[in-house]
Each structure stands twice: as structure tokens, then as C-alpha cells.
Amino acid sequence: MSLGNASPSRCYGTIPVVDDRTHDVDWSGLFHASGPAGDTPRHLAALLGDDAEAFVDGYSHLWSATLRREGKAWPATAPTALLVAELLDNPLLGPDDPSLPDAMLAYLYEVGVAADLGDRAAEIRARVKDRAPELRAWTAEYVSTDADGRARIWRDGTGLGELVLDQAALACFDLVPALLRRTLPHLASDRARRRTCAAAAVGSLARHPAASAQHPELLKQLTSMAQAADSSHDLATIVIAIGHLDGDTHPWLADPHAGVRACAALAPDLADDDAADQVLMELARSPQAFGKSFGDLAPPLQLQSKSYQDLLTGRRAS
């Protein structure tokens, strides 16, 4: 993929561009949480530089501007994800901070969540195709005005803004197979935390229909990782990934660690399982028990955006 007018053999800033499968990206024609996305490549390039202030701004921009809340996408999310995949394998990213590639994997997990359209992809694609000229015109007007104008356009009553966001999710959906290929090698990383973050990312990205044939082998690999995990936090994260791919999480319903038991019980395939319900209800008696079960660590990254009660509510509604 190339950025702006760059060719695949050139670089954008210090980020190497190696994937030219898609058309050039006109960042000025995309937007994120703060408005036009022309600033995004510069912010991501700063993650490879020596300017500490620019690095902090770039990292904040990645997480606060290019992703929507609750696992949804902006138009800038898909091309940002391709750059993140480049950053993931770039030796200039945090040579003294191994947690930064882990954070890139966590970002790809979030993109996988945004791309998990289920059976809606075909319907969204048809609607986008039918209204493509209107969507282009709406977006061009949106990115060319100021914040007040953007707020007004969003309330125009046409519903085009929401369809633009559906189109953004579809762009992530179409990108997932490429992101999954870039993520899979990290399941074999020498670093335990890297393997765990890769497992979380694979657990969301491999839900894509194109990856269904890979599920048996992926579940075999994830189960082996779970059996070898040396911390309850890593185990819980991997168990959630197994559940996301419709794997069997029953073996961990009896784990000594309450958080691991809960993560096993939250697997979609156990929605009607009495043993899983019992595990979840035991923890529900103490609203803070789930969070406290991981000590000073935050819950597994897949669960950090929702409270335990919210997770239970979502499970009952599914």
C-alpha cells in the first residue's frame, strides 16, 4: 500500500511502505475523531523518531483519534491499521521498550473488533455501492469545513454519516486477511507478553470468514499456548481468544484463578452452559471481584473497555 503519491519502494517519513495491493491513500480525504486525517501519517512516523514530545503526541493520536469507542472504526482506521502492521515489525519502534510492539498488536485486536461484521458485510457493501457518489460528496464536504460545520453536517438528517462509518468498518473487514498474516508470526515470539498480545489480536482477526479454515490449527496453537502460560493474566487473555474462535473453554471453568474461570465462562459458545453461568454468578456477587482477581494488573486487554457487569449484560443479551 502506498501513501499519498509514494511508490512501494519509497518511504513515508520513516515508515517503510511495502504493500501496494490497494490504491494510493489520500489522507486528506479521510477523517478521524478530530477531523481530517492528513496528520495521521506524521503522527505515526513520530513513533519511530527521537522526539519525545512528538512520540507522546503520536501514541495518543493513534489510540484516541484513529479508533472510535466500543470497537468501531473511523474512515482513517483501515489505512492506519496497515501502517500499524508496518510499525509492528519495524526495528526502529521502541528498541529499548519491548512493550511498543505489544501495543501495536493490541491496536490490531481493536481493528479486528471493528471489522467483525458477521453477516452484515454483504448488506453494507451493497448499500455503499448504491450510494457511492453521495458518500464521496458528503465526506468531501465534511473534511473541508471546520468543527462547527462538521457538527452541522453530521446532523443533516440524511443518514449518510452513519453509512460512511459503516463503510469504514467494511474497509477494516476487507483488510483483515492481510492484518492476520502479519500478526500470526508473533504467536511464536520469544517474549511471553508478545505472544499473548498476538493471541488476542488473532482471536479477533481470525473471526473473519476468510480465516474459518484456519480455526482448527489456530485453536490447537492457542490451546498449547494456554497450557504453557506462566501467568494467570496471560492465560486469561489466551482463553478469551480461544472463546472468540468458538474453541472449547470448558477446561478452564475449574481453574484456581477466578479471573481465568470468568474469561472461560464468557465464551460465546457457553452462553447456555450451567457451569459457566455458575462461575459468572459467583463473581457477580462482588462487583469488584473480577478486576481484583488480577491484582495490580488491568483485566485482559479484550475486557478493558467494559465493566464486569457490562460483560454480563452483553452476554445475557446475546
Short mmCIF file of C-alpha atoms in Angstrom, two decimals:
data_model
loop_
_atom_site.label_atom_id
_atom_site.label_comp_id
_atom_site.label_asym_id
_atom_site.label_seq_id
_atom_site.Cartn_x
_atom_site.Cartn_y
_atom_site.Cartn_z
CA MET A 1 0.00 0.00 0.00
CA SER A 2 1.36 3.42 -0.81
CA LEU A 3 0.63 6.69 0.93
CA GLY A 4 -0.11 9.87 -0.93
CA ASN A 5 1.91 9.59 -4.15
CA ALA A 6 4.65 7.39 -2.70
CA SER A 7 5.56 4.24 -4.59
CA PRO A 8 6.03 0.87 -2.86
CA SER A 9 9.82 1.29 -2.98
CA ARG A 10 9.77 4.59 -1.11
CA CYS A 11 9.08 5.56 2.48
CA TYR A 12 6.55 7.83 4.10
CA GLY A 13 8.57 9.66 6.71
CA THR A 14 10.48 6.81 8.29
CA ILE A 15 7.74 4.21 7.85
CA PRO A 16 8.62 1.76 5.06
CA VAL A 17 5.85 1.13 2.58
CA VAL A 18 5.85 -2.44 1.32
CA ASP A 19 2.24 -3.25 0.47
CA ASP A 20 0.85 -1.84 -2.80
CA ARG A 21 -2.23 -4.07 -3.09
CA THR A 22 -4.59 -1.15 -2.85
CA HIS A 23 -4.86 2.31 -4.31
CA ASP A 24 -2.90 5.27 -3.03
CA VAL A 25 -4.31 6.74 0.14
CA ASP A 26 -5.47 10.34 0.07
CA TRP A 27 -5.33 11.03 3.79
CA SER A 28 -6.83 14.48 3.32
CA GLY A 29 -9.99 12.76 2.09
CA LEU A 30 -10.34 10.70 5.28
CA PHE A 31 -11.27 11.70 8.82
CA HIS A 32 -10.85 10.52 12.38
CA ALA A 33 -12.16 11.65 15.76
CA SER A 34 -10.54 15.07 15.49
CA GLY A 35 -11.34 15.85 11.85
CA PRO A 36 -9.38 15.43 8.59
CA ALA A 37 -6.79 12.64 8.83
CA GLY A 38 -3.94 14.29 6.97
CA ASP A 39 -1.98 14.44 10.23
CA THR A 40 -2.09 10.70 10.91
CA PRO A 41 0.97 9.53 8.88
CA ARG A 42 3.09 12.24 10.53
CA HIS A 43 1.95 11.20 13.98
CA LEU A 44 2.70 7.54 13.30
CA ALA A 45 6.10 8.35 11.83
CA ALA A 46 6.89 10.11 15.12
CA LEU A 47 6.65 6.75 16.89
CA LEU A 48 9.93 5.82 15.19
CA GLY A 49 11.73 9.07 15.94
CA ASP A 50 13.79 10.56 18.78
CA ASP A 51 11.48 13.49 19.57
CA ALA A 52 9.94 12.51 22.91
CA GLU A 53 7.12 15.06 22.73
CA ALA A 54 6.20 14.07 19.17
CA PHE A 55 6.27 10.42 20.21
CA VAL A 56 3.80 11.04 23.04
CA ASP A 57 1.54 13.00 20.70
CA GLY A 58 1.76 10.26 18.10
CA TYR A 59 0.92 7.48 20.54
CA SER A 60 -2.00 9.47 21.91
CA HIS A 61 -3.22 10.20 18.39
CA LEU A 62 -3.12 6.52 17.47
CA TRP A 63 -5.36 5.46 20.33
CA SER A 64 -7.56 8.50 20.84
CA ALA A 65 -8.12 9.75 17.28
CA THR A 66 -7.96 6.79 14.89
CA LEU A 67 -10.28 4.43 16.79
CA ARG A 68 -13.86 5.02 17.85
CA ARG A 69 -15.14 3.90 21.20
CA GLU A 70 -16.58 0.45 21.73
CA GLY A 71 -14.64 -1.18 18.92
CA LYS A 72 -15.77 0.82 15.90
CA ALA A 73 -13.91 2.43 13.00
CA TRP A 74 -13.37 5.85 11.51
CA PRO A 75 -12.59 6.18 7.78
CA ALA A 76 -8.94 6.62 8.79
CA THR A 77 -8.84 3.36 10.77
CA ALA A 78 -8.17 0.86 7.97
CA PRO A 79 -5.20 2.69 6.38
CA THR A 80 -3.89 3.40 9.87
CA ALA A 81 -4.02 -0.33 10.61
CA LEU A 82 -1.82 -1.04 7.60
CA LEU A 83 0.73 1.43 8.92
CA VAL A 84 0.49 -0.15 12.37
CA ALA A 85 1.24 -3.54 10.80
CA GLU A 86 4.38 -1.93 9.32
CA LEU A 87 5.30 -0.43 12.67
CA LEU A 88 4.86 -3.81 14.36
CA ASP A 89 7.85 -5.27 12.51
CA ASN A 90 9.96 -2.12 12.31
CA PRO A 91 13.18 -2.36 14.39
CA LEU A 92 13.04 1.39 14.95
CA LEU A 93 9.89 1.03 17.04
CA GLY A 94 10.88 1.11 20.69
CA PRO A 95 14.27 -0.61 20.51
CA ASP A 96 14.52 -0.11 24.29
CA ASP A 97 10.80 -0.62 25.01
CA PRO A 98 9.51 -4.07 24.02
CA SER A 99 6.00 -3.11 25.09
CA LEU A 100 5.50 -0.92 22.00
CA PRO A 101 5.13 -3.79 19.50
CA ASP A 102 2.75 -5.33 22.04
CA ALA A 103 0.70 -2.14 21.87
CA MET A 104 0.60 -2.38 18.07
CA LEU A 105 -0.81 -5.90 18.40
CA ALA A 106 -3.38 -4.57 20.86
CA TYR A 107 -4.35 -1.97 18.24
CA LEU A 108 -4.80 -4.70 15.63
CA TYR A 109 -7.02 -6.53 18.09
CA GLU A 110 -9.24 -3.43 18.20
CA VAL A 111 -9.32 -3.24 14.41
CA GLY A 112 -10.43 -6.87 14.36
CA VAL A 113 -13.30 -5.94 16.68
CA ALA A 114 -14.29 -3.08 14.36
CA ALA A 115 -14.14 -5.44 11.39
CA ASP A 116 -16.25 -8.19 12.95
CA LEU A 117 -19.34 -7.56 10.83
CA GLY A 118 -20.76 -11.06 10.91
CA ASP A 119 -23.31 -11.40 8.14
CA ARG A 120 -23.68 -7.62 7.73
CA ALA A 121 -20.72 -7.22 5.33
CA ALA A 122 -22.63 -8.05 2.15
CA GLU A 123 -25.53 -5.80 3.07
CA ILE A 124 -23.22 -2.87 3.89
CA ARG A 125 -21.29 -3.40 0.67
CA ALA A 126 -24.49 -3.22 -1.37
CA ARG A 127 -25.67 -0.04 0.35
CA VAL A 128 -22.26 1.61 -0.04
CA LYS A 129 -22.16 0.72 -3.73
CA ASP A 130 -25.65 2.10 -4.32
CA ARG A 131 -24.84 5.43 -2.68
CA ALA A 132 -21.15 5.79 -3.50
CA PRO A 133 -21.39 9.24 -5.19
CA GLU A 134 -23.39 10.61 -2.25
CA LEU A 135 -20.88 9.23 0.24
CA ARG A 136 -17.97 10.82 -1.60
CA ALA A 137 -19.73 14.17 -1.72
CA TRP A 138 -20.72 14.01 1.96
CA THR A 139 -17.16 13.14 3.00
CA ALA A 140 -15.62 15.86 0.84
CA GLU A 141 -17.87 18.46 2.44
CA TYR A 142 -17.23 17.07 5.93
CA VAL A 143 -13.42 17.20 5.73
CA SER A 144 -13.36 20.63 4.10
CA THR A 145 -15.15 22.53 6.87
CA ASP A 146 -14.42 23.49 10.45
CA ALA A 147 -15.55 21.75 13.66
CA ASP A 148 -18.84 23.63 13.81
CA GLY A 149 -19.54 22.80 10.19
CA ARG A 150 -18.76 19.14 10.77
CA ALA A 151 -21.21 19.04 13.68
CA ARG A 152 -23.88 20.60 11.48
CA ILE A 153 -23.22 18.17 8.62
CA TRP A 154 -23.46 15.23 10.99
CA ARG A 155 -26.96 16.32 11.95
CA ASP A 156 -28.13 16.78 8.36
CA GLY A 157 -30.74 14.04 8.64
CA THR A 158 -29.56 12.13 5.55
CA GLY A 159 -28.04 9.20 7.43
CA LEU A 160 -25.00 9.44 5.17
CA GLY A 161 -22.63 9.99 8.09
CA GLU A 162 -23.60 6.68 9.66
CA LEU A 163 -23.22 4.94 6.30
CA VAL A 164 -19.75 6.46 5.95
CA LEU A 165 -18.89 4.85 9.31
CA ASP A 166 -20.33 1.53 8.11
CA GLN A 167 -18.15 1.91 5.04
CA ALA A 168 -15.17 2.43 7.36
CA ALA A 169 -15.96 -0.83 9.16
CA LEU A 170 -16.23 -2.56 5.78
CA ALA A 171 -12.77 -1.25 4.83
CA CYS A 172 -11.42 -2.83 8.02
CA PHE A 173 -13.26 -6.07 7.20
CA ASP A 174 -11.62 -6.21 3.77
CA LEU A 175 -8.19 -5.58 5.30
CA VAL A 176 -8.37 -8.28 7.98
CA PRO A 177 -6.79 -11.16 5.99
CA ALA A 178 -3.67 -9.06 5.39
CA LEU A 179 -3.50 -8.00 9.03
CA LEU A 180 -3.91 -11.59 10.20
CA ARG A 181 -0.97 -12.69 8.06
CA ARG A 182 1.19 -10.02 9.68
CA THR A 183 0.06 -11.00 13.16
CA LEU A 184 0.39 -14.79 13.09
CA PRO A 185 4.21 -14.96 13.28
CA HIS A 186 4.10 -13.18 16.65
CA LEU A 187 2.35 -16.16 18.21
CA ALA A 188 5.83 -17.72 18.21
CA SER A 189 7.65 -14.71 19.70
CA ASP A 190 10.37 -15.26 22.27
CA ARG A 191 8.54 -12.82 24.53
CA ALA A 192 5.59 -14.18 26.53
CA ARG A 193 3.74 -10.87 26.56
CA ARG A 194 4.17 -10.52 22.78
CA ARG A 195 2.72 -13.98 22.25
CA THR A 196 -0.23 -13.10 24.49
CA CYS A 197 -1.00 -9.84 22.68
CA ALA A 198 -0.71 -11.69 19.38
CA ALA A 199 -3.20 -14.28 20.66
CA ALA A 200 -5.68 -11.52 21.50
CA ALA A 201 -5.26 -9.98 18.04
CA VAL A 202 -5.63 -13.35 16.32
CA GLY A 203 -8.75 -14.01 18.39
CA SER A 204 -10.48 -11.03 16.79
CA LEU A 205 -8.91 -11.01 13.32
CA ALA A 206 -9.44 -14.73 12.67
CA ARG A 207 -13.20 -14.35 13.14
CA HIS A 208 -13.19 -13.13 9.54
CA PRO A 209 -14.94 -15.62 7.21
CA ALA A 210 -11.78 -15.96 5.11
CA ALA A 211 -9.98 -17.44 8.14
CA SER A 212 -12.54 -20.10 9.02
CA ALA A 213 -10.46 -22.92 7.53
CA GLN A 214 -7.56 -21.89 9.77
CA HIS A 215 -9.55 -22.22 13.00
CA PRO A 216 -8.64 -25.84 13.85
CA GLU A 217 -4.91 -25.18 13.57
CA LEU A 218 -5.16 -21.82 15.33
CA LEU A 219 -7.16 -23.34 18.19
CA LYS A 220 -4.57 -26.10 18.52
CA GLN A 221 -1.82 -23.48 18.74
CA LEU A 222 -3.73 -21.26 21.17
CA THR A 223 -4.58 -24.21 23.40
CA SER A 224 -0.92 -25.19 23.51
CA MET A 225 -0.05 -21.60 24.44
CA ALA A 226 -2.67 -21.61 27.18
CA GLN A 227 -1.32 -24.82 28.65
CA ALA A 228 2.18 -23.33 28.72
CA ALA A 229 1.20 -19.87 30.03
CA ASP A 230 3.13 -18.93 33.17
CA SER A 231 0.78 -16.21 34.44
CA SER A 232 -2.95 -16.13 35.08
CA HIS A 233 -3.20 -12.82 33.22
CA ASP A 234 -1.68 -14.28 30.04
CA LEU A 235 -3.76 -17.44 30.42
CA ALA A 236 -6.98 -15.45 30.75
CA THR A 237 -6.16 -13.42 27.63
CA ILE A 238 -5.45 -16.53 25.59
CA VAL A 239 -8.59 -18.28 26.87
CA ILE A 240 -10.69 -15.33 25.68
CA ALA A 241 -9.09 -15.66 22.24
CA ILE A 242 -9.96 -19.37 22.20
CA GLY A 243 -13.55 -18.49 23.03
CA HIS A 244 -13.67 -15.84 20.30
CA LEU A 245 -12.81 -18.56 17.77
CA ASP A 246 -15.52 -20.84 19.15
CA GLY A 247 -13.00 -23.10 20.82
CA ASP A 248 -13.72 -25.20 23.90
CA THR A 249 -13.02 -23.23 27.08
CA HIS A 250 -14.61 -25.80 29.43
CA PRO A 251 -11.25 -26.97 30.80
CA TRP A 252 -10.65 -23.55 32.38
CA LEU A 253 -14.01 -23.28 34.15
CA ALA A 254 -12.33 -25.06 37.07
CA ASP A 255 -9.09 -23.06 37.02
CA PRO A 256 -7.89 -22.00 40.50
CA HIS A 257 -7.84 -18.34 39.38
CA ALA A 258 -11.21 -16.57 39.45
CA GLY A 259 -10.37 -14.29 36.54
CA VAL A 260 -9.40 -17.20 34.32
CA ARG A 261 -12.63 -19.01 35.22
CA ALA A 262 -14.65 -15.92 34.31
CA CYS A 263 -12.86 -15.47 30.98
CA ALA A 264 -13.56 -19.10 30.14
CA ALA A 265 -17.22 -18.71 31.13
CA LEU A 266 -17.66 -15.63 28.93
CA ALA A 267 -17.01 -17.64 25.77
CA PRO A 268 -19.96 -17.18 23.37
CA ASP A 269 -20.36 -20.94 22.98
CA LEU A 270 -21.04 -21.25 26.72
CA ALA A 271 -23.94 -18.80 26.76
CA ASP A 272 -26.35 -21.56 27.80
CA ASP A 273 -23.93 -23.60 29.89
CA ASP A 274 -24.96 -24.13 33.52
CA ALA A 275 -21.39 -24.46 34.81
CA ALA A 276 -20.37 -21.24 33.05
CA ASP A 277 -23.42 -19.43 34.44
CA GLN A 278 -22.49 -20.57 37.94
CA VAL A 279 -18.94 -19.21 37.56
CA LEU A 280 -20.21 -15.84 36.37
CA MET A 281 -22.86 -15.52 39.05
CA GLU A 282 -20.38 -16.29 41.81
CA LEU A 283 -18.21 -13.40 40.69
CA ALA A 284 -21.23 -11.14 40.14
CA ARG A 285 -21.97 -11.24 43.88
CA SER A 286 -18.95 -8.95 44.33
CA PRO A 287 -18.82 -6.28 41.60
CA GLN A 288 -15.08 -5.69 42.09
CA ALA A 289 -14.07 -9.33 42.40
CA PHE A 290 -13.28 -9.80 38.72
CA GLY A 291 -10.99 -6.78 38.48
CA LYS A 292 -9.28 -7.56 41.78
CA SER A 293 -8.61 -11.11 40.68
CA PHE A 294 -5.74 -9.82 38.51
CA GLY A 295 -4.09 -7.94 41.35
CA ASP A 296 -2.30 -4.78 40.22
CA LEU A 297 -2.75 -5.65 36.54
CA ALA A 298 -5.60 -4.43 34.38
CA PRO A 299 -8.00 -7.11 33.09
CA PRO A 300 -7.04 -8.85 29.84
CA LEU A 301 -6.92 -6.30 27.02
CA GLN A 302 -10.08 -7.69 25.39
CA LEU A 303 -12.04 -6.72 28.52
CA GLN A 304 -10.54 -3.36 29.43
CA SER A 305 -13.25 -1.24 27.85
CA LYS A 306 -16.17 -2.76 29.79
CA SER A 307 -17.02 -3.42 33.41
CA TYR A 308 -17.77 -6.94 34.57
CA GLN A 309 -21.45 -6.05 34.92
CA ASP A 310 -21.48 -4.75 31.34
CA LEU A 311 -19.94 -8.02 30.17
CA LEU A 312 -22.64 -9.99 31.93
CA THR A 313 -25.36 -7.79 30.48
CA GLY A 314 -23.97 -8.22 26.98
CA ARG A 315 -23.76 -11.98 27.42
CA ARG A 316 -27.39 -12.21 28.52
CA ALA A 317 -28.48 -10.13 25.54
CA SER A 318 -26.56 -12.21 23.01
#
